[in-house]
mmCIF file of C-alpha atoms and ligand atoms in Angstrom:
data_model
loop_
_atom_site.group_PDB
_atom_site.id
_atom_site.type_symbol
_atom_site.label_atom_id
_atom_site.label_comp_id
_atom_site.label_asym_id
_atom_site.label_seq_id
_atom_site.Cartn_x
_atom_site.Cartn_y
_atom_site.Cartn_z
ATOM 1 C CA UNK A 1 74.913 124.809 114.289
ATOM 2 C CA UNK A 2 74.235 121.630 116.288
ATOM 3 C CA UNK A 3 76.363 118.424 115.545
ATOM 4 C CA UNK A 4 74.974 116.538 112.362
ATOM 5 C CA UNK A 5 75.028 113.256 114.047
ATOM 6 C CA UNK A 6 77.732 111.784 117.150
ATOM 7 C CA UNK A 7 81.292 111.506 115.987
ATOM 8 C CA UNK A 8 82.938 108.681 115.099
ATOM 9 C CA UNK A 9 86.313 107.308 116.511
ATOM 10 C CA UNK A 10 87.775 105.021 113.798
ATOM 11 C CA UNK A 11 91.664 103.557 115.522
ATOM 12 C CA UNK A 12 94.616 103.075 113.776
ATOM 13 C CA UNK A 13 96.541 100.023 114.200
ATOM 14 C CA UNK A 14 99.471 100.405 111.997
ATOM 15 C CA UNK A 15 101.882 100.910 114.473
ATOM 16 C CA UNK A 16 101.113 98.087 116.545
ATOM 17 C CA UNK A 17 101.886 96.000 113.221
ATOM 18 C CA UNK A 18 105.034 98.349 112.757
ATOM 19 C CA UNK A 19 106.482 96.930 116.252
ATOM 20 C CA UNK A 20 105.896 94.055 115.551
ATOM 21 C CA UNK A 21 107.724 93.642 111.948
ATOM 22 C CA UNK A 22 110.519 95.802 114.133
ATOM 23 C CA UNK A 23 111.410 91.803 115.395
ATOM 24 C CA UNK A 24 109.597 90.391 112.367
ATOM 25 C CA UNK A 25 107.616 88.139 114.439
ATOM 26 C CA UNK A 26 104.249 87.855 115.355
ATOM 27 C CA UNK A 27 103.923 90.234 118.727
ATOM 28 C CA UNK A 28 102.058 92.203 119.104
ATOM 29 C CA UNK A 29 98.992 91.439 117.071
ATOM 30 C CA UNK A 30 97.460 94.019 115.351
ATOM 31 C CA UNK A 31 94.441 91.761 115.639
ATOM 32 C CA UNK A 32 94.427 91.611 119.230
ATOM 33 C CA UNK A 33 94.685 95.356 119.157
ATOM 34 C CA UNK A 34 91.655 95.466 116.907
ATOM 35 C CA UNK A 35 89.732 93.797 119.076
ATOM 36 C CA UNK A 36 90.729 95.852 122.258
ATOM 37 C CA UNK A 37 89.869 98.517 120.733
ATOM 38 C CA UNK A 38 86.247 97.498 119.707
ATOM 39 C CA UNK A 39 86.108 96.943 123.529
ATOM 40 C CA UNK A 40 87.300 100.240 124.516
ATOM 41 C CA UNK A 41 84.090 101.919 122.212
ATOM 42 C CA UNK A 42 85.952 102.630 119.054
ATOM 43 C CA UNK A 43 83.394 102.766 116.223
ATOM 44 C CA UNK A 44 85.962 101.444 113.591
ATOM 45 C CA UNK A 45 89.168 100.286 112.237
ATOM 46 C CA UNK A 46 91.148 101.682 110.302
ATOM 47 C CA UNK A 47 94.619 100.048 108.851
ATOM 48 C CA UNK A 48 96.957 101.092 105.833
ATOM 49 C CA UNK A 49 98.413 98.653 103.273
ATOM 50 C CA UNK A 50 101.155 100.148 102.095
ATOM 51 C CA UNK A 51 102.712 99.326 98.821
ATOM 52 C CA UNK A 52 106.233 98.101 101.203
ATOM 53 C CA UNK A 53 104.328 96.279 103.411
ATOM 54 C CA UNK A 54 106.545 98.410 105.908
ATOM 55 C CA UNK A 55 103.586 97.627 108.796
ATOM 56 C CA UNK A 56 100.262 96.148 107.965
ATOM 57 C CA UNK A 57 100.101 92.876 106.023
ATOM 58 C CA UNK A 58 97.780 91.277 103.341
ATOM 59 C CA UNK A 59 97.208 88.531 105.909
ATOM 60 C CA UNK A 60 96.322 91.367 108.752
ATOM 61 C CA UNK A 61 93.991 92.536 106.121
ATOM 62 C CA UNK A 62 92.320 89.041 105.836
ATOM 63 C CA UNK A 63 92.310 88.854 109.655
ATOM 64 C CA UNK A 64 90.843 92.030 110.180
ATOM 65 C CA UNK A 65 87.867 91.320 107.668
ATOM 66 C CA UNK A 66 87.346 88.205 109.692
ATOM 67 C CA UNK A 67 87.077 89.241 112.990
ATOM 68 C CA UNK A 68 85.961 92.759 113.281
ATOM 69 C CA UNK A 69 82.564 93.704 114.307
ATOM 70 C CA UNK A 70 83.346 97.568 113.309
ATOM 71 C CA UNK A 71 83.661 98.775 110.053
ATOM 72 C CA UNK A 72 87.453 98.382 108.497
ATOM 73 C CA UNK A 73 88.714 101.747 106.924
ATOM 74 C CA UNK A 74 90.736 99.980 104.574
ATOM 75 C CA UNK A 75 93.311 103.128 103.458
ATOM 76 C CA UNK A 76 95.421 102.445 100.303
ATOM 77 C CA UNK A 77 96.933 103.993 97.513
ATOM 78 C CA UNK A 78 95.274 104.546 94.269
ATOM 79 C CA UNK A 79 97.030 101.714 92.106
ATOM 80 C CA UNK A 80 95.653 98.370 90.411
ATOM 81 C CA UNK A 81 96.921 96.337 93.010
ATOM 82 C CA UNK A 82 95.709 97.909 95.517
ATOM 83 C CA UNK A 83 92.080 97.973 94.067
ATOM 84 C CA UNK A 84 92.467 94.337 93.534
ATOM 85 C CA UNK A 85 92.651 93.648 96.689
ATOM 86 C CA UNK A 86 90.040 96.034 98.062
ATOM 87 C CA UNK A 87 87.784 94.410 95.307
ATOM 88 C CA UNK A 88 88.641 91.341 97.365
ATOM 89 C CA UNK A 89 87.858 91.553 100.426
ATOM 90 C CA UNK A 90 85.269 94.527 99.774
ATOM 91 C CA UNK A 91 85.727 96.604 103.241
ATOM 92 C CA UNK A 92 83.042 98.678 104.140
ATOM 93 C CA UNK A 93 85.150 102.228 103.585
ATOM 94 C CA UNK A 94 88.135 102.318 101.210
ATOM 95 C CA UNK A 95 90.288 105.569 101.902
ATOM 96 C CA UNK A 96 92.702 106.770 99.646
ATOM 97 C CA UNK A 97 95.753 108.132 100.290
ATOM 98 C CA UNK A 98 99.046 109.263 98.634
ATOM 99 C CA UNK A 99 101.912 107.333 99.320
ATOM 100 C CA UNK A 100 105.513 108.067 98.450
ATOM 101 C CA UNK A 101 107.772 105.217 99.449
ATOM 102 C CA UNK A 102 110.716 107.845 101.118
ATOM 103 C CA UNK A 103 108.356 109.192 102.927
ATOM 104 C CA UNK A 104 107.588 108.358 106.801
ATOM 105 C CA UNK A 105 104.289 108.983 107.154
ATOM 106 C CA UNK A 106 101.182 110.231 104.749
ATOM 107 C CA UNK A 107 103.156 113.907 104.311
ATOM 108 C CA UNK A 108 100.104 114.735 102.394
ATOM 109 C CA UNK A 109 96.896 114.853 100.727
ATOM 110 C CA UNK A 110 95.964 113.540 97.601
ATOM 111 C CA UNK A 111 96.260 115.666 94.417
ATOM 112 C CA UNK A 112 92.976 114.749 93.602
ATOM 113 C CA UNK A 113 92.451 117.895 91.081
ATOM 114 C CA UNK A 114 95.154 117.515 89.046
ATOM 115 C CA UNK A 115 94.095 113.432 88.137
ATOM 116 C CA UNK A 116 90.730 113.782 88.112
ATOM 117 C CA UNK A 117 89.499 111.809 85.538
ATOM 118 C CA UNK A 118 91.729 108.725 86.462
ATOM 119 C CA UNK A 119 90.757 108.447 90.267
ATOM 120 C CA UNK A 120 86.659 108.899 88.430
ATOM 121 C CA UNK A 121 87.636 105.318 86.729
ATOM 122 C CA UNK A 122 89.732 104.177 89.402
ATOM 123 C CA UNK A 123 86.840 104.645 92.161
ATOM 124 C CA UNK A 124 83.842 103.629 90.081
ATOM 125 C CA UNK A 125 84.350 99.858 90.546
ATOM 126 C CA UNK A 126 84.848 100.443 94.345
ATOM 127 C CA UNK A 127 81.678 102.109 94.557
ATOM 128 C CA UNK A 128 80.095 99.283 92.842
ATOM 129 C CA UNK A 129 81.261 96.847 94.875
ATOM 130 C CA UNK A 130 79.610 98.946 97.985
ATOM 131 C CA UNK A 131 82.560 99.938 99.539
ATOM 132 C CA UNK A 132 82.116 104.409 100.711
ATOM 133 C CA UNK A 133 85.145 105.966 99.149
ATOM 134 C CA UNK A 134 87.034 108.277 101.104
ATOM 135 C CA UNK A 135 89.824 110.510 99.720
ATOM 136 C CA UNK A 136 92.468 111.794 102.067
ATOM 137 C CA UNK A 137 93.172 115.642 100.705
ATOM 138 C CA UNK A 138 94.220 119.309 102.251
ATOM 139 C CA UNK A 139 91.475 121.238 103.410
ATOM 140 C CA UNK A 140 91.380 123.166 100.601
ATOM 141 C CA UNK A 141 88.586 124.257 97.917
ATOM 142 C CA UNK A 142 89.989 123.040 94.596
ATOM 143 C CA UNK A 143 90.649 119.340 95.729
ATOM 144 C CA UNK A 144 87.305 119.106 97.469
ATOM 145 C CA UNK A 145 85.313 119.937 94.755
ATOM 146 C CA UNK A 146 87.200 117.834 92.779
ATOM 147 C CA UNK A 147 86.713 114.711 95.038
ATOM 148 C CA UNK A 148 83.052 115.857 94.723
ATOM 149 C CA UNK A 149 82.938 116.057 90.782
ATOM 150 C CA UNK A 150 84.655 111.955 90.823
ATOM 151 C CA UNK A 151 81.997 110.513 93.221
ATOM 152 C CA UNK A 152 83.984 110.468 96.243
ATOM 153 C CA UNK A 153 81.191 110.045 99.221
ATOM 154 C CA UNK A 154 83.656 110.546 101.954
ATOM 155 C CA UNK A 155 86.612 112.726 102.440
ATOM 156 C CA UNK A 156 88.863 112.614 104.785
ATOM 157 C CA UNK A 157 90.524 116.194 105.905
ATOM 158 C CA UNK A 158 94.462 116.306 106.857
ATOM 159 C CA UNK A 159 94.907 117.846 110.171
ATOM 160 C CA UNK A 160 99.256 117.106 110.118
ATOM 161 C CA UNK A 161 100.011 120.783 109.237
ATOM 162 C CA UNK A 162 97.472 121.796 112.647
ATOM 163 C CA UNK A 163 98.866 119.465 115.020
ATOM 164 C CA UNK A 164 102.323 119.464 113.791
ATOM 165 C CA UNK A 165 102.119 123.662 115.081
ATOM 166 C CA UNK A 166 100.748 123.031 118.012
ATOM 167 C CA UNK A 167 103.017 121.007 118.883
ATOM 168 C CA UNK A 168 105.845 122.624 118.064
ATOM 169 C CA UNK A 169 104.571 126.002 120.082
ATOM 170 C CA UNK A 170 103.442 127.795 115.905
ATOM 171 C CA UNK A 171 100.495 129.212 117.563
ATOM 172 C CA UNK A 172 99.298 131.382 114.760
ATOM 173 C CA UNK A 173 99.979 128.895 111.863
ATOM 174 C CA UNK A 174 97.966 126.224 114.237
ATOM 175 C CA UNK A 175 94.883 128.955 114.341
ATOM 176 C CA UNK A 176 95.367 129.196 110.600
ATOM 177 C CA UNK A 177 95.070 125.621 109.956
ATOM 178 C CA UNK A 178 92.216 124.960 112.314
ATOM 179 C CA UNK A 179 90.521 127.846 110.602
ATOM 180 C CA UNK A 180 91.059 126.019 107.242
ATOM 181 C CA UNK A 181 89.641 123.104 108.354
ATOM 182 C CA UNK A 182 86.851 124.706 110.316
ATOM 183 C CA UNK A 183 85.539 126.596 106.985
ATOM 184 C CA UNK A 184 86.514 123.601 104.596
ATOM 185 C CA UNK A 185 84.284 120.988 106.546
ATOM 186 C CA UNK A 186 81.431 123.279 106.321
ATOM 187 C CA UNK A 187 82.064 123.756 102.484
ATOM 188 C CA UNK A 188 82.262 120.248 102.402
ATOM 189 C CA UNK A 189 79.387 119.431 104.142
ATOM 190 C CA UNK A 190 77.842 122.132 101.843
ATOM 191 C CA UNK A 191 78.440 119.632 98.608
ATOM 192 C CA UNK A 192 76.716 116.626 100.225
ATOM 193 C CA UNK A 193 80.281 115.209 101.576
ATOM 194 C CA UNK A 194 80.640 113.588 104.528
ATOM 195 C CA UNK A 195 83.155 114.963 106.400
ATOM 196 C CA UNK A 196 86.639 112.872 108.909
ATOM 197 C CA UNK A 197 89.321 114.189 110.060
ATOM 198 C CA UNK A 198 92.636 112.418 110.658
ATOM 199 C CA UNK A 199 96.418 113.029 111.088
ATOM 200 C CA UNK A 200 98.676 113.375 114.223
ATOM 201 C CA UNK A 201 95.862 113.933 116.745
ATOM 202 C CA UNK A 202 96.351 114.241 120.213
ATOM 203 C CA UNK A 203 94.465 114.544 123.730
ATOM 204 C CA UNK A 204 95.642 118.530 122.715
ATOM 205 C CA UNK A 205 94.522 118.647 119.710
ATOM 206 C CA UNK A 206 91.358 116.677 119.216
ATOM 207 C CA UNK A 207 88.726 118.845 120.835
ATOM 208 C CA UNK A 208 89.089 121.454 118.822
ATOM 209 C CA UNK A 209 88.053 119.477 115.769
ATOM 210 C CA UNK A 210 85.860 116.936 117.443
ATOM 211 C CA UNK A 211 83.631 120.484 117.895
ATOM 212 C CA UNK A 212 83.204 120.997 114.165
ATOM 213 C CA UNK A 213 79.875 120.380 113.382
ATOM 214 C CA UNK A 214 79.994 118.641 110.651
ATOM 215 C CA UNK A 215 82.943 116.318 111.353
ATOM 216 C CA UNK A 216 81.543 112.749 111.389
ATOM 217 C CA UNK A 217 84.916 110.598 112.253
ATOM 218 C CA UNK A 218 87.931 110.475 113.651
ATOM 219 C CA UNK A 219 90.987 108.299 112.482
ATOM 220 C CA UNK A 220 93.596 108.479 115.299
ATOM 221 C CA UNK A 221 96.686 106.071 115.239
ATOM 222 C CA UNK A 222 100.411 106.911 116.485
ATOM 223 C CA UNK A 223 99.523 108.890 119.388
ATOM 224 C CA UNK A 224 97.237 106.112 120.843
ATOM 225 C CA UNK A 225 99.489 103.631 120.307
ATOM 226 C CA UNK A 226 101.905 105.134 122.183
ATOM 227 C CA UNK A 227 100.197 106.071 124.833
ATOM 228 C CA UNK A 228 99.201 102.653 125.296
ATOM 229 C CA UNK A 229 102.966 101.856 125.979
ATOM 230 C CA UNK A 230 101.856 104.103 129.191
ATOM 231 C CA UNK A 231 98.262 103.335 130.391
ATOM 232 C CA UNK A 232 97.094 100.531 127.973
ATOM 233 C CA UNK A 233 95.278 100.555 125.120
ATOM 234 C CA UNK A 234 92.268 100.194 126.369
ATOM 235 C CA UNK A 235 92.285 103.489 128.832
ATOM 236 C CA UNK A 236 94.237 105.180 126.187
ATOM 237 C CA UNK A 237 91.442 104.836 124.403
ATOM 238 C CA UNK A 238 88.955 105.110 126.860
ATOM 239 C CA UNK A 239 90.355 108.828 127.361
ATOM 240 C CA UNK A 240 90.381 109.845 123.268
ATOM 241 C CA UNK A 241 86.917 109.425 123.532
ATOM 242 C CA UNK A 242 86.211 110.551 126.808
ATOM 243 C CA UNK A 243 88.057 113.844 125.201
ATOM 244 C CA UNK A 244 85.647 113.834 121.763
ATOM 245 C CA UNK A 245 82.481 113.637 123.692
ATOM 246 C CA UNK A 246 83.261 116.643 125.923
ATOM 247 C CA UNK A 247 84.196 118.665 122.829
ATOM 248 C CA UNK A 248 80.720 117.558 121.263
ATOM 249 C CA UNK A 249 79.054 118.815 124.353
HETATM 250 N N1 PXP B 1 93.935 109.170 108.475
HETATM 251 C C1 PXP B 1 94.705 108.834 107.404
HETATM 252 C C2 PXP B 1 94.098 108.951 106.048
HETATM 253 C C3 PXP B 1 96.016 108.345 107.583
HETATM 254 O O1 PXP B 1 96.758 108.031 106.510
HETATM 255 C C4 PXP B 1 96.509 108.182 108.905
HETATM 256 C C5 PXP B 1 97.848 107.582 109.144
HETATM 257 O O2 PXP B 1 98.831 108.101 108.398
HETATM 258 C C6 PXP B 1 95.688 108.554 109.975
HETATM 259 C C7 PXP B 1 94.419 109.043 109.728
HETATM 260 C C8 PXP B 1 96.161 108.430 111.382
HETATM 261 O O3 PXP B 1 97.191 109.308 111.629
HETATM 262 P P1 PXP B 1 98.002 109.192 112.987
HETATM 263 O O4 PXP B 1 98.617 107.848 113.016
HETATM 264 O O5 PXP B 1 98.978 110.306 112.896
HETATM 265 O O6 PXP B 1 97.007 109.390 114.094
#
């Protein structure tokens, strides 16, 4: 199967907003990073509002629906305050994620089966207001069909349990979790979904994925960030999607 369309790389600048809150003052920008990154070819922005506030702000929020000329993936979790604000500012992709406040990162994906019906109310208004609703899950059957049955356009596969064995050397549980979310993008696909990937990806790890078919998007944040401590952001970029066009052929 040829590609359905070329593949989207959507950056993630929470981090830059989590060094900055390190010191608590206003370096770096998140903002400025934004916008570096819409010159280095990124096709969108994505940024996480956390219910702590631990990195991005409401006021980065604001910023970022001022000045971008990408899309914002606006990722929160599924609570009223949270769609109040989303109702706000109406970004052009909502994407949402679980979020435990212990936790360090997104550990997860969304239980999406077992609250069904609420996330159906919860995401109706969203929709109406014209934002694409993504829902960050597991590649697995049961909670994409049931982000299919609530409307969810979007969903947005977890690739931490793939990269996380990679990395530390798991070489058949990292074939068995690319595997999953090989078959589960093409099942998704299958229901009319359209299919990102996000979640600890790497220069290592992307091409793999970035040759699925029917992956649309990428979301990549800590590892860029990072590695703009090293060559920039810009050429840190620059080489992510040097990376995801090879794999695309
Ligand atoms: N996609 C989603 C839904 C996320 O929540 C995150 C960040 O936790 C990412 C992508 C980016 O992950 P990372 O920062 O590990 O690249």
């Amino acid at each position: 199967m040829k590609p359905l369309g070329p593949l989207r790389l959507g950056v993630n600048i929470d981090h830059v907003a989590t060094v900055r809150n390190a010191r608590g003052g206003d370096t770096p920008d998140p903002l400025r990073a934004a916008r570096i990154a819409q010159e280095a070819g990124c096709d969108g922005i994505t940024a996480h509002l956390r219910e702590d506030r631990r990195h991005i702000s409401d006021a980065d929020i604001e910023g970022l629906m001022e000045v971008l000329n990408v899309p914002l993936n606006f990722e929160m979790a599924a609570t009223e305050e949270m769609q109040k604000i989303a109702l706000r500012h109406r970004p052009h992709a909502v994407c949402l994620v679980p979020e435990k406040r212990e936790e360090r990162t997104t550990e997860g994906g969304l239980e999406v089966a077992r609250e069904e019906n609420r996330l159906a109310h919860f995401i109706a208004p969203l929709r109406d207001a014209g934002c694409r609703v993504s829902i960050f899950i597991a590649a697995d059957k049961r909670q994409i069909e049931a982000a299919h049955r609530i409307g969810a356009q979007v969903i947005e596969l977890h690739s931490g349990a793939y990269c996380d064995a990679h990395h530390e050397g798991r070489i058949e549980d990292r074939d068995r979790e690319l595997e999953a979310l090989r078959e589960m993008s093409g099942f998704a696909h299958g229901l009319g979904l359209e299919v990102h990937v996000g979640h600890g990806l790497t220069y290592e790890t992307v091409q793999p994925v970035a040759a699925f078919p029917e992956v649309m998007e990428l979301n990549i944040g800590h590892f860029l960030i990072g590695e703009a401590i090293f060559r920039g952001l810009q050429p840190a970029i620059a080489e992510m999607r040097r990376l995801m066009d090879d794999a695309r052929g």
